[in-house]
PDB file of C-alpha atoms and ligand atoms in Angstrom:
ATOM      1  CA  UNK H 132       0.000   0.000   0.000  1.00 77.00           C
ATOM      2  CA  UNK H 133       1.221   3.491  -0.862  1.00 85.00           C
ATOM      3  CA  UNK H 134       2.183   5.696   2.064  1.00 89.00           C
ATOM      4  CA  UNK H 135       1.508   8.934   0.209  1.00 96.00           C
ATOM      5  CA  UNK H 136       2.640  11.036  -2.717  1.00 98.00           C
ATOM      6  CA  UNK H 137       6.009  11.001  -4.409  1.00 98.00           C
ATOM      7  CA  UNK H 138       7.123  14.638  -4.627  1.00 98.00           C
ATOM      8  CA  UNK H 139       9.960  15.599  -6.971  1.00 98.00           C
ATOM      9  CA  UNK H 140      11.986  18.791  -6.560  1.00 98.00           C
ATOM     10  CA  UNK H 141      14.548  19.374  -9.288  1.00 98.00           C
ATOM     11  CA  UNK H 142      16.674  22.329 -10.230  1.00 98.00           C
ATOM     12  CA  UNK H 143      20.223  23.649 -10.570  1.00 97.00           C
ATOM     13  CA  UNK H 144      22.746  23.927  -7.720  1.00 95.00           C
ATOM     14  CA  UNK H 145      21.839  26.239  -4.818  1.00 94.00           C
ATOM     15  CA  UNK H 146      18.291  26.869  -6.027  1.00 95.00           C
ATOM     16  CA  UNK H 147      17.007  26.125  -2.512  1.00 94.00           C
ATOM     17  CA  UNK H 148      15.891  22.557  -3.208  1.00 96.00           C
ATOM     18  CA  UNK H 149      17.241  20.801  -0.146  1.00 95.00           C
ATOM     19  CA  UNK H 150      16.139  23.360   2.466  1.00 95.00           C
ATOM     20  CA  UNK H 151      12.661  23.527   0.946  1.00 97.00           C
ATOM     21  CA  UNK H 152      12.446  19.747   0.654  1.00 97.00           C
ATOM     22  CA  UNK H 153      13.451  19.291   4.309  1.00 96.00           C
ATOM     23  CA  UNK H 154      10.905  21.853   5.545  1.00 97.00           C
ATOM     24  CA  UNK H 155       8.165  20.314   3.421  1.00 97.00           C
ATOM     25  CA  UNK H 156       9.033  16.798   4.615  1.00 96.00           C
ATOM     26  CA  UNK H 157       8.708  18.022   8.192  1.00 96.00           C
ATOM     27  CA  UNK H 158       5.339  19.691   7.562  1.00 96.00           C
ATOM     28  CA  UNK H 159       3.935  16.676   5.702  1.00 97.00           C
ATOM     29  CA  UNK H 160       5.487  13.942   7.853  1.00 95.00           C
ATOM     30  CA  UNK H 161       7.264  12.641   4.726  1.00 96.00           C
ATOM     31  CA  UNK H 162      10.718  11.153   4.299  1.00 96.00           C
ATOM     32  CA  UNK H 163      13.278  13.397   2.634  1.00 97.00           C
ATOM     33  CA  UNK H 164      15.791  11.861   0.199  1.00 97.00           C
ATOM     34  CA  UNK H 165      18.759  13.985  -0.886  1.00 97.00           C
ATOM     35  CA  UNK H 166      19.800  12.280  -4.128  1.00 98.00           C
ATOM     36  CA  UNK H 167      22.711  14.676  -4.732  1.00 98.00           C
ATOM     37  CA  UNK H 168      24.281  13.344  -1.532  1.00 98.00           C
ATOM     38  CA  UNK H 169      24.392   9.889  -3.108  1.00 98.00           C
ATOM     39  CA  UNK H 170      26.442  11.097  -6.099  1.00 98.00           C
ATOM     40  CA  UNK H 171      28.616  13.031  -3.656  1.00 98.00           C
ATOM     41  CA  UNK H 172      29.221   9.795  -1.691  1.00 98.00           C
ATOM     42  CA  UNK H 173      30.294   8.011  -4.913  1.00 98.00           C
ATOM     43  CA  UNK H 174      32.699  10.863  -5.676  1.00 98.00           C
ATOM     44  CA  UNK H 175      34.107  10.738  -2.141  1.00 98.00           C
ATOM     45  CA  UNK H 176      34.705   7.000  -2.455  1.00 98.00           C
ATOM     46  CA  UNK H 177      36.548   7.485  -5.777  1.00 98.00           C
ATOM     47  CA  UNK H 178      38.657  10.245  -4.209  1.00 98.00           C
ATOM     48  CA  UNK H 179      39.504   8.128  -1.153  1.00 97.00           C
ATOM     49  CA  UNK H 180      40.537   5.231  -3.397  1.00 97.00           C
ATOM     50  CA  UNK H 181      42.619   7.530  -5.590  1.00 97.00           C
ATOM     51  CA  UNK H 182      40.546   6.696  -8.679  1.00 97.00           C
ATOM     52  CA  UNK H 183      40.506   9.186 -11.558  1.00 96.00           C
ATOM     53  CA  UNK H 184      36.938  10.282 -12.292  1.00 94.00           C
ATOM     54  CA  UNK H 185      37.544   9.683 -16.017  1.00 92.00           C
ATOM     55  CA  UNK H 186      38.606   6.079 -15.438  1.00 96.00           C
ATOM     56  CA  UNK H 187      35.171   4.566 -16.096  1.00 96.00           C
ATOM     57  CA  UNK H 188      36.286   0.966 -15.684  1.00 96.00           C
ATOM     58  CA  UNK H 189      37.643   1.529 -12.166  1.00 97.00           C
ATOM     59  CA  UNK H 190      34.536   3.557 -11.283  1.00 98.00           C
ATOM     60  CA  UNK H 191      32.328   0.659 -12.435  1.00 97.00           C
ATOM     61  CA  UNK H 192      34.343  -1.721 -10.207  1.00 97.00           C
ATOM     62  CA  UNK H 193      33.981   0.684  -7.280  1.00 96.00           C
ATOM     63  CA  UNK H 194      30.192   0.394  -7.642  1.00 97.00           C
ATOM     64  CA  UNK H 195      30.220  -3.394  -7.149  1.00 95.00           C
ATOM     65  CA  UNK H 196      30.536  -3.216  -3.386  1.00 92.00           C
ATOM     66  CA  UNK H 197      29.584   0.376  -2.574  1.00 97.00           C
ATOM     67  CA  UNK H 198      27.187   0.695   0.353  1.00 97.00           C
ATOM     68  CA  UNK H 199      25.289   4.002   0.455  1.00 97.00           C
ATOM     69  CA  UNK H 200      22.639   4.498   3.110  1.00 96.00           C
ATOM     70  CA  UNK H 201      20.537   7.516   4.018  1.00 96.00           C
ATOM     71  CA  UNK H 202      19.138   7.871   7.534  1.00 95.00           C
ATOM     72  CA  UNK H 203      16.501  10.453   8.384  1.00 90.00           C
ATOM     73  CA  UNK H 204      16.844  12.428  11.606  1.00 86.00           C
ATOM     74  CA  UNK H 205      14.121  15.090  12.041  1.00 80.00           C
ATOM     75  CA  UNK H 206      13.820  15.361   8.246  1.00 76.00           C
ATOM     76  CA  UNK H 207      17.565  15.914   7.906  1.00 86.00           C
ATOM     77  CA  UNK H 208      19.616  13.290   6.080  1.00 90.00           C
ATOM     78  CA  UNK H 209      22.733  11.580   7.396  1.00 96.00           C
ATOM     79  CA  UNK H 210      24.678   9.834   4.655  1.00 97.00           C
ATOM     80  CA  UNK H 211      26.628   6.655   5.309  1.00 98.00           C
ATOM     81  CA  UNK H 212      29.278   5.392   2.914  1.00 98.00           C
ATOM     82  CA  UNK H 213      30.412   1.812   3.586  1.00 98.00           C
ATOM     83  CA  UNK H 214      29.148   2.179   7.158  1.00 97.00           C
ATOM     84  CA  UNK H 215      30.848   5.507   7.883  1.00 98.00           C
ATOM     85  CA  UNK H 216      28.933   8.762   8.420  1.00 98.00           C
ATOM     86  CA  UNK H 217      30.245  11.056   5.668  1.00 98.00           C
ATOM     87  CA  UNK H 218      27.519  13.731   5.911  1.00 97.00           C
ATOM     88  CA  UNK H 219      30.056  16.517   6.428  1.00 95.00           C
ATOM     89  CA  UNK H 220      32.856  15.160   4.205  1.00 97.00           C
ATOM     90  CA  UNK H 221      30.638  15.067   1.115  1.00 98.00           C
ATOM     91  CA  UNK H 222      30.027  18.831   1.418  1.00 94.00           C
ATOM     92  CA  UNK H 223      33.687  19.687   0.756  1.00 91.00           C
ATOM     93  CA  UNK H 224      34.034  22.133  -2.122  1.00 88.00           C
ATOM     94  CA  UNK H 225      36.058  19.809  -4.382  1.00 93.00           C
ATOM     95  CA  UNK H 226      33.449  17.052  -3.994  1.00 97.00           C
ATOM     96  CA  UNK H 227      30.806  19.208  -5.757  1.00 95.00           C
ATOM     97  CA  UNK H 228      32.726  19.194  -9.045  1.00 95.00           C
ATOM     98  CA  UNK H 229      33.714  15.518  -8.653  1.00 97.00           C
ATOM     99  CA  UNK H 230      30.072  14.562  -7.979  1.00 98.00           C
ATOM    100  CA  UNK H 231      28.935  16.379 -11.109  1.00 97.00           C
ATOM    101  CA  UNK H 232      31.577  14.574 -13.184  1.00 97.00           C
ATOM    102  CA  UNK H 233      30.904  11.108 -11.743  1.00 98.00           C
ATOM    103  CA  UNK H 234      27.139  11.560 -12.146  1.00 98.00           C
ATOM    104  CA  UNK H 235      27.571  11.696 -15.932  1.00 97.00           C
ATOM    105  CA  UNK H 236      28.798   8.069 -15.979  1.00 97.00           C
ATOM    106  CA  UNK H 237      25.814   5.870 -16.958  1.00 96.00           C
ATOM    107  CA  UNK H 238      26.789   2.959 -14.646  1.00 97.00           C
ATOM    108  CA  UNK H 239      26.823   5.356 -11.678  1.00 98.00           C
ATOM    109  CA  UNK H 240      23.426   6.793 -12.583  1.00 98.00           C
ATOM    110  CA  UNK H 241      21.803   3.369 -13.065  1.00 97.00           C
ATOM    111  CA  UNK H 242      23.057   2.209  -9.658  1.00 97.00           C
ATOM    112  CA  UNK H 243      21.946   5.379  -7.839  1.00 98.00           C
ATOM    113  CA  UNK H 244      18.581   5.507  -9.615  1.00 98.00           C
ATOM    114  CA  UNK H 245      17.915   1.873  -8.666  1.00 97.00           C
ATOM    115  CA  UNK H 246      18.563   2.725  -4.998  1.00 97.00           C
ATOM    116  CA  UNK H 247      16.440   5.890  -5.200  1.00 98.00           C
ATOM    117  CA  UNK H 248      13.511   4.004  -6.723  1.00 98.00           C
ATOM    118  CA  UNK H 249      13.708   1.359  -3.985  1.00 97.00           C
ATOM    119  CA  UNK H 250      13.735   4.058  -1.289  1.00 97.00           C
ATOM    120  CA  UNK H 251      10.852   6.009  -2.775  1.00 97.00           C
ATOM    121  CA  UNK H 252       8.529   3.534  -4.471  1.00 97.00           C
ATOM    122  CA  UNK H 253       6.088   3.250  -1.543  1.00 97.00           C
ATOM    123  CA  UNK H 254       5.475   7.009  -1.514  1.00 98.00           C
ATOM    124  CA  UNK H 255       5.361   9.465   1.359  1.00 97.00           C
ATOM    125  CA  UNK H 256       8.665  10.845   0.097  1.00 98.00           C
ATOM    126  CA  UNK H 257      10.198  14.051  -1.190  1.00 98.00           C
ATOM    127  CA  UNK H 258      13.265  13.644  -3.373  1.00 98.00           C
ATOM    128  CA  UNK H 259      15.430  16.486  -4.574  1.00 98.00           C
ATOM    129  CA  UNK H 260      17.885  16.285  -7.447  1.00 98.00           C
ATOM    130  CA  UNK H 261      18.253  16.938 -11.169  1.00 98.00           C
ATOM    131  CA  UNK H 262      16.317  14.127 -12.840  1.00 98.00           C
ATOM    132  CA  UNK H 263      13.678  13.067 -10.320  1.00 98.00           C
ATOM    133  CA  UNK H 264      10.681  14.299 -12.317  1.00 98.00           C
ATOM    134  CA  UNK H 265      12.067  13.285 -15.714  1.00 98.00           C
ATOM    135  CA  UNK H 266      13.769   9.961 -15.031  1.00 98.00           C
ATOM    136  CA  UNK H 267      13.711   8.561 -11.499  1.00 98.00           C
ATOM    137  CA  UNK H 268       9.970   9.014 -10.881  1.00 98.00           C
ATOM    138  CA  UNK H 269       8.355  10.346 -14.083  1.00 98.00           C
ATOM    139  CA  UNK H 270       4.934   9.530 -12.603  1.00 98.00           C
ATOM    140  CA  UNK H 271       5.508  11.479  -9.352  1.00 98.00           C
ATOM    141  CA  UNK H 272       2.249  13.070  -8.144  1.00 98.00           C
ATOM    142  CA  UNK H 273       3.744  16.560  -7.767  1.00 98.00           C
ATOM    143  CA  UNK H 274       6.827  17.930  -9.520  1.00 98.00           C
ATOM    144  CA  UNK H 275       8.595  21.217  -8.979  1.00 98.00           C
ATOM    145  CA  UNK H 276      11.486  22.808 -10.812  1.00 98.00           C
ATOM    146  CA  UNK H 277      13.215  25.485  -8.741  1.00 98.00           C
ATOM    147  CA  UNK H 278      15.338  28.128 -10.421  1.00 97.00           C
ATOM    148  CA  UNK H 279      17.127  31.340  -9.454  1.00 97.00           C
ATOM    149  CA  UNK H 280      19.588  33.543 -11.306  1.00 97.00           C
ATOM    150  CA  UNK H 281      23.205  32.284 -11.277  1.00 97.00           C
ATOM    151  CA  UNK H 282      24.253  35.383  -9.283  1.00 97.00           C
ATOM    152  CA  UNK H 283      21.661  34.776  -6.562  1.00 97.00           C
ATOM    153  CA  UNK H 284      22.601  31.109  -6.337  1.00 97.00           C
ATOM    154  CA  UNK H 285      26.324  31.865  -6.255  1.00 97.00           C
ATOM    155  CA  UNK H 286      25.717  34.379  -3.472  1.00 97.00           C
ATOM    156  CA  UNK H 287      23.931  31.706  -1.419  1.00 95.00           C
ATOM    157  CA  UNK H 288      26.822  29.278  -1.954  1.00 94.00           C
ATOM    158  CA  UNK H 289      29.402  31.994  -1.195  1.00 96.00           C
ATOM    159  CA  UNK H 290      27.652  32.807   2.107  1.00 95.00           C
ATOM    160  CA  UNK H 291      27.548  29.105   3.018  1.00 91.00           C
ATOM    161  CA  UNK H 292      31.299  28.867   2.424  1.00 92.00           C
ATOM    162  CA  UNK H 293      31.931  32.021   4.483  1.00 94.00           C
ATOM    163  CA  UNK H 294      29.942  30.526   7.354  1.00 92.00           C
ATOM    164  CA  UNK H 295      32.210  27.474   7.208  1.00 89.00           C
ATOM    165  CA  UNK H 296      35.229  29.780   7.367  1.00 92.00           C
ATOM    166  CA  UNK H 297      36.163  29.180   3.716  1.00 90.00           C
ATOM    167  CA  UNK H 298      37.219  32.331   1.879  1.00 92.00           C
ATOM    168  CA  UNK H 299      36.691  31.944  -1.836  1.00 94.00           C
ATOM    169  CA  UNK H 300      36.292  34.733  -4.385  1.00 97.00           C
ATOM    170  CA  UNK H 301      32.693  35.346  -5.376  1.00 97.00           C
ATOM    171  CA  UNK H 302      33.693  35.234  -9.073  1.00 98.00           C
ATOM    172  CA  UNK H 303      35.227  31.781  -8.569  1.00 97.00           C
ATOM    173  CA  UNK H 304      32.111  30.494  -6.785  1.00 97.00           C
ATOM    174  CA  UNK H 305      29.966  31.825  -9.648  1.00 97.00           C
ATOM    175  CA  UNK H 306      32.223  30.258 -12.313  1.00 97.00           C
ATOM    176  CA  UNK H 307      32.220  26.856 -10.545  1.00 96.00           C
ATOM    177  CA  UNK H 308      28.453  26.923 -10.239  1.00 96.00           C
ATOM    178  CA  UNK H 309      27.860  27.813 -13.887  1.00 97.00           C
ATOM    179  CA  UNK H 310      30.324  25.120 -14.976  1.00 96.00           C
ATOM    180  CA  UNK H 311      28.564  22.516 -12.837  1.00 96.00           C
ATOM    181  CA  UNK H 312      25.117  23.493 -14.188  1.00 96.00           C
ATOM    182  CA  UNK H 313      26.458  23.160 -17.741  1.00 96.00           C
ATOM    183  CA  UNK H 314      27.897  19.705 -16.987  1.00 96.00           C
ATOM    184  CA  UNK H 315      24.664  18.610 -15.337  1.00 97.00           C
ATOM    185  CA  UNK H 316      22.418  19.863 -18.128  1.00 97.00           C
ATOM    186  CA  UNK H 317      24.551  18.666 -21.030  1.00 96.00           C
ATOM    187  CA  UNK H 318      25.235  15.061 -20.044  1.00 96.00           C
ATOM    188  CA  UNK H 319      23.667  12.449 -22.309  1.00 95.00           C
ATOM    189  CA  UNK H 320      21.778  10.412 -19.707  1.00 95.00           C
ATOM    190  CA  UNK H 321      19.054  12.013 -17.555  1.00 96.00           C
ATOM    191  CA  UNK H 322      20.372  15.590 -17.665  1.00 97.00           C
ATOM    192  CA  UNK H 323      19.177  18.456 -15.479  1.00 97.00           C
ATOM    193  CA  UNK H 324      15.901  19.388 -17.160  1.00 96.00           C
ATOM    194  CA  UNK H 325      12.456  20.601 -16.216  1.00 98.00           C
ATOM    195  CA  UNK H 326       9.841  17.871 -16.680  1.00 98.00           C
ATOM    196  CA  UNK H 327       7.009  19.033 -18.976  1.00 98.00           C
ATOM    197  CA  UNK H 328       4.511  18.731 -16.142  1.00 98.00           C
ATOM    198  CA  UNK H 329       6.706  20.307 -13.412  1.00 98.00           C
ATOM    199  CA  UNK H 330       5.728  23.608 -11.812  1.00 98.00           C
ATOM    200  CA  UNK H 331       8.576  26.090 -12.234  1.00 98.00           C
ATOM    201  CA  UNK H 332       9.282  28.414  -9.311  1.00 98.00           C
ATOM    202  CA  UNK H 333      11.820  31.232  -9.533  1.00 97.00           C
ATOM    203  CA  UNK H 334      13.228  31.625  -6.010  1.00 95.00           C
ATOM    204  CA  UNK H 335      15.489  34.633  -6.776  1.00 96.00           C
ATOM    205  CA  UNK H 336      13.386  37.159  -4.866  1.00 95.00           C
ATOM    206  CA  UNK H 337      11.488  35.128  -2.298  1.00 95.00           C
ATOM    207  CA  UNK H 338      12.469  33.783   1.106  1.00 94.00           C
ATOM    208  CA  UNK H 339      12.789  30.094   1.940  1.00 94.00           C
ATOM    209  CA  UNK H 340       9.644  30.424   4.098  1.00 95.00           C
ATOM    210  CA  UNK H 341       7.693  31.948   1.196  1.00 96.00           C
ATOM    211  CA  UNK H 342       8.778  29.312  -1.280  1.00 95.00           C
ATOM    212  CA  UNK H 343       8.102  26.480   1.167  1.00 97.00           C
ATOM    213  CA  UNK H 344       4.643  27.852   1.878  1.00 98.00           C
ATOM    214  CA  UNK H 345       3.896  28.242  -1.840  1.00 98.00           C
ATOM    215  CA  UNK H 346       4.913  24.651  -2.606  1.00 98.00           C
ATOM    216  CA  UNK H 347       3.043  23.384   0.450  1.00 98.00           C
ATOM    217  CA  UNK H 348      -0.227  24.986  -0.691  1.00 98.00           C
ATOM    218  CA  UNK H 349       0.122  23.374  -4.129  1.00 98.00           C
ATOM    219  CA  UNK H 350       0.792  19.947  -2.599  1.00 98.00           C
ATOM    220  CA  UNK H 351      -2.175  20.255  -0.215  1.00 97.00           C
ATOM    221  CA  UNK H 352      -4.536  21.172  -3.020  1.00 97.00           C
ATOM    222  CA  UNK H 353      -3.301  18.200  -5.103  1.00 97.00           C
ATOM    223  CA  UNK H 354      -3.903  15.967  -2.089  1.00 97.00           C
ATOM    224  CA  UNK H 355      -7.445  17.320  -1.683  1.00 95.00           C
ATOM    225  CA  UNK H 356      -8.151  16.772  -5.394  1.00 94.00           C
ATOM    226  CA  UNK H 357      -6.885  13.186  -5.055  1.00 91.00           C
ATOM    227  CA  UNK H 358      -9.144  12.577  -2.018  1.00 89.00           C
ATOM    228  CA  UNK H 359     -12.200  13.899  -3.868  1.00 90.00           C
ATOM    229  CA  UNK H 360     -11.546  11.762  -6.939  1.00 88.00           C
ATOM    230  CA  UNK H 361     -10.950   8.489  -5.064  1.00 79.00           C
TER     231      UNK H 361
HETATM  232  O1   DC Q  91      22.406  18.558  -5.335  1.00 79.81           O
HETATM  233  P1   DC Q  91      23.911  18.474  -5.193  1.00 79.81           P
HETATM  234  O2   DC Q  91      24.583  19.782  -5.498  1.00 79.81           O
HETATM  235  O3   DC Q  91      24.315  17.908  -3.873  1.00 79.81           O
HETATM  236  O4   DC Q  91      24.364  17.413  -6.312  1.00 79.81           O
HETATM  237  C1   DC Q  91      25.728  17.127  -6.562  1.00 79.81           C
HETATM  238  C2   DC Q  91      25.879  16.643  -8.005  1.00 79.81           C
HETATM  239  O5   DC Q  91      25.236  15.380  -8.166  1.00 79.81           O
HETATM  240  C3   DC Q  91      25.255  17.546  -9.065  1.00 79.81           C
HETATM  241  O6   DC Q  91      26.159  18.513  -9.560  1.00 79.81           O
HETATM  242  C4   DC Q  91      24.821  16.594 -10.138  1.00 79.81           C
HETATM  243  C5   DC Q  91      24.618  15.276  -9.440  1.00 79.81           C
HETATM  244  N1   DC Q  91      23.208  14.912  -9.292  1.00 79.81           N
HETATM  245  C6   DC Q  91      22.615  14.261 -10.341  1.00 79.81           C
HETATM  246  O7   DC Q  91      23.237  14.089 -11.382  1.00 79.81           O
HETATM  247  N2   DC Q  91      21.341  13.812 -10.227  1.00 79.81           N
HETATM  248  C7   DC Q  91      20.642  14.009  -9.118  1.00 79.81           C
HETATM  249  N3   DC Q  91      19.385  13.527  -9.027  1.00 79.81           N
HETATM  250  C8   DC Q  91      21.222  14.707  -8.029  1.00 79.81           C
HETATM  251  C9   DC Q  91      22.525  15.174  -8.165  1.00 79.81           C
END
């Protein structure tokens, strides 16, 4: 029996997906699944093993015994790689670019998508990523595509880095972000793309609370429609 809707939130880096998804999961009593964290965990494993991201054969071998687990604690995800909590390590700046590169390898995507489908198939879940509405769960009940201008998104990322005590030039943060979006939207398999039936929300000039509330109202009205029709 289904436990509820499957809700997909896609969009480019730093568009506010994960914060919104976490807040919505809390409000709805749903499970949040951060799919980007899974690609980050793959990239971290390759880095730890000293494997070149372009060495597809070694990456495929690495997938044979990789163990990626997501635990939910108050709607926040903890990510475990081969039994070790790597939730902080996967947020390192270099891992962002490595995750984008490794996510273009078809074998990596098929493995991660298989795990994501297993985690989400019963419903009652909110997944955020790049291809949730187009590829992982094309029949998700509600799909959103969050956007914001590259400058606004780079500013968010720059502030995050500052808070961690990392001083990086704004122009470098912006360049990295644009490069990553290009990689993610130009790869052959399941690129970053708005699903035809996704609701696009530009978050450039609204607060996290406003965007969460807006998405929440849409989800509630879809749920009411579903109740009436069943
Ligand atoms: O959401 P994030 O920044 O943590 O994601 C890191 C990288 O993982 C992103 O640049 C592309 C990849 N990714 C993906 O290809 N598909 C997803 N569903 C989620 C992330």
